[in-house]
Short mmCIF file of C-alpha atoms in Angstrom, two decimals:
data_model
loop_
_atom_site.label_atom_id
_atom_site.label_comp_id
_atom_site.label_asym_id
_atom_site.label_seq_id
_atom_site.Cartn_x
_atom_site.Cartn_y
_atom_site.Cartn_z
CA MET A 25 -12.47 17.89 17.55
CA VAL A 26 -15.98 19.06 18.04
CA GLY A 27 -17.00 15.78 19.59
CA GLY A 28 -13.92 15.68 21.88
CA LEU A 29 -14.77 19.23 23.09
CA LEU A 30 -18.38 18.47 23.78
CA GLN A 31 -17.53 15.13 25.57
CA HIS A 32 -15.02 17.01 27.61
CA LEU A 33 -17.57 19.66 28.66
CA LYS A 34 -20.17 17.08 29.34
CA ALA A 35 -17.78 15.11 31.59
CA ILE A 36 -16.96 18.25 33.53
CA TRP A 37 -20.55 19.41 33.85
CA HIS A 38 -21.77 15.95 35.09
CA ILE A 39 -18.46 15.33 37.09
CA ARG A 40 -18.06 11.87 35.63
CA GLU A 41 -15.70 9.79 33.52
CA ASP A 42 -15.94 9.83 29.81
CA GLN A 43 -15.02 6.20 29.20
CA GLY A 44 -12.05 7.20 26.98
CA TRP A 45 -14.27 9.03 24.37
CA ILE A 46 -12.37 12.34 24.61
CA LYS A 47 -9.03 10.75 23.79
CA GLU A 48 -10.55 8.58 20.98
CA LEU A 49 -12.23 11.54 19.37
CA LEU A 50 -9.19 13.74 19.60
CA GLU A 51 -7.03 10.98 18.03
CA GLU A 52 -9.53 10.74 15.24
CA ALA A 53 -9.38 14.53 14.74
CA ASP A 54 -5.66 14.42 14.58
CA ASN A 55 -5.78 11.56 12.00
CA GLU A 56 -8.16 13.74 9.87
CA ARG A 57 -5.85 16.67 10.23
CA MET A 58 -3.02 14.53 8.82
CA HIS A 59 -5.17 13.50 5.89
CA SER A 60 -5.64 17.24 5.17
CA MET A 61 -1.93 18.00 5.59
CA THR A 62 -0.99 15.12 3.30
CA PHE A 63 -3.42 16.36 0.69
CA ILE A 64 -1.96 19.86 0.81
CA HIS A 65 1.58 18.46 0.40
CA ILE A 66 0.61 16.41 -2.62
CA ALA A 67 -1.84 18.67 -4.37
CA GLU A 68 -0.14 21.94 -3.57
CA PRO A 69 -3.31 24.05 -3.72
CA SER A 70 -3.16 27.69 -4.77
CA ARG A 71 -3.86 30.44 -2.26
CA MET A 72 -7.50 30.74 -3.57
CA GLU A 73 -7.97 26.96 -3.18
CA ARG A 74 -6.60 27.01 0.32
CA MET A 75 -8.97 29.92 1.17
CA LEU A 76 -11.89 27.91 -0.20
CA ILE A 77 -10.75 24.94 1.90
CA MET A 78 -10.62 27.12 5.05
CA ILE A 79 -14.04 28.61 4.38
CA GLY A 80 -15.51 25.15 3.84
CA GLN A 81 -13.93 23.96 7.08
CA ALA A 82 -15.24 26.90 9.03
CA ILE A 83 -18.71 26.42 7.76
CA PHE A 84 -18.70 22.70 8.36
CA CYS A 85 -17.11 23.05 11.88
CA ASN A 86 -19.86 25.49 13.11
CA PHE A 87 -22.61 23.42 11.42
CA TYR A 88 -21.29 20.19 12.95
CA PHE A 89 -20.90 21.79 16.42
CA PHE A 90 -24.58 22.60 16.59
CA LEU A 91 -25.55 19.26 15.03
CA TYR A 92 -23.47 17.42 17.60
CA LEU A 93 -24.77 19.53 20.37
CA PHE A 94 -28.50 19.00 19.54
CA ALA A 95 -28.41 15.59 17.71
CA PRO A 96 -25.31 13.66 18.60
CA ARG A 97 -26.47 10.39 16.98
CA THR A 98 -27.23 12.20 13.69
CA ALA A 99 -23.76 13.90 13.96
CA ARG A 100 -22.04 10.67 14.32
CA ARG A 101 -23.98 9.20 11.41
CA VAL A 102 -22.82 12.22 9.28
CA VAL A 103 -19.19 11.34 10.18
CA ALA A 104 -19.83 7.66 9.32
CA TYR A 105 -21.17 8.72 5.86
CA LEU A 106 -18.16 11.01 5.28
CA GLU A 107 -15.83 8.14 6.16
CA GLU A 108 -17.64 5.82 3.72
CA GLU A 109 -17.31 8.49 0.95
CA ALA A 110 -13.67 8.85 1.80
CA VAL A 111 -13.10 5.10 1.16
CA VAL A 112 -14.82 5.43 -2.14
CA SER A 113 -12.70 8.47 -3.09
CA TYR A 114 -9.44 6.73 -2.02
CA LYS A 115 -10.45 3.69 -4.08
CA GLN A 116 -11.14 5.91 -7.20
CA CYS A 117 -7.75 7.66 -6.71
CA LEU A 118 -5.92 4.33 -6.54
CA GLU A 119 -7.71 3.18 -9.67
CA GLU A 120 -6.61 6.41 -11.45
CA VAL A 121 -3.00 5.79 -10.34
CA ASP A 122 -3.19 2.10 -11.34
CA SER A 123 -4.53 2.94 -14.84
CA GLY A 124 -1.74 5.48 -15.30
CA ARG A 125 -4.12 8.47 -15.71
CA VAL A 126 -2.63 10.06 -12.49
CA GLU A 127 1.05 10.01 -11.59
CA ASN A 128 2.02 7.83 -8.64
CA VAL A 129 3.94 10.44 -6.64
CA PRO A 130 5.96 9.42 -3.57
CA ALA A 131 4.29 9.93 -0.23
CA PRO A 132 5.35 13.17 1.47
CA GLU A 133 7.63 13.04 4.49
CA ILE A 134 4.89 14.29 6.80
CA ALA A 135 2.75 11.20 5.84
CA ILE A 136 5.64 8.77 6.19
CA GLU A 137 6.51 10.04 9.66
CA TYR A 138 2.88 9.92 10.85
CA TRP A 139 1.77 6.60 9.44
CA ASN A 140 5.19 4.90 9.28
#
């Protein structure tokens, strides 16, 4: 979302095309939002846990905004690192389900509708 906003502003300020970056970045932001929504539907966090999630998101969003503003290459590398860690986390989660240590719950309707 931050990248899409800053690409949008840069395109307006320089009066030029963005080569499709705005749409790409906003689609990625929407995909990440759906990951969060799916997690919330499955894990059903308490009010306190939701508050902690929101505080963490607010801190990260502000940090990332300034990082992307002043060091866009570094900001993109941070996202790449987070995506790599997400793959590791998803793999560990699948291993937990396959071993039977975690219940294999059905996908929530919101995930089925978004990812078919």
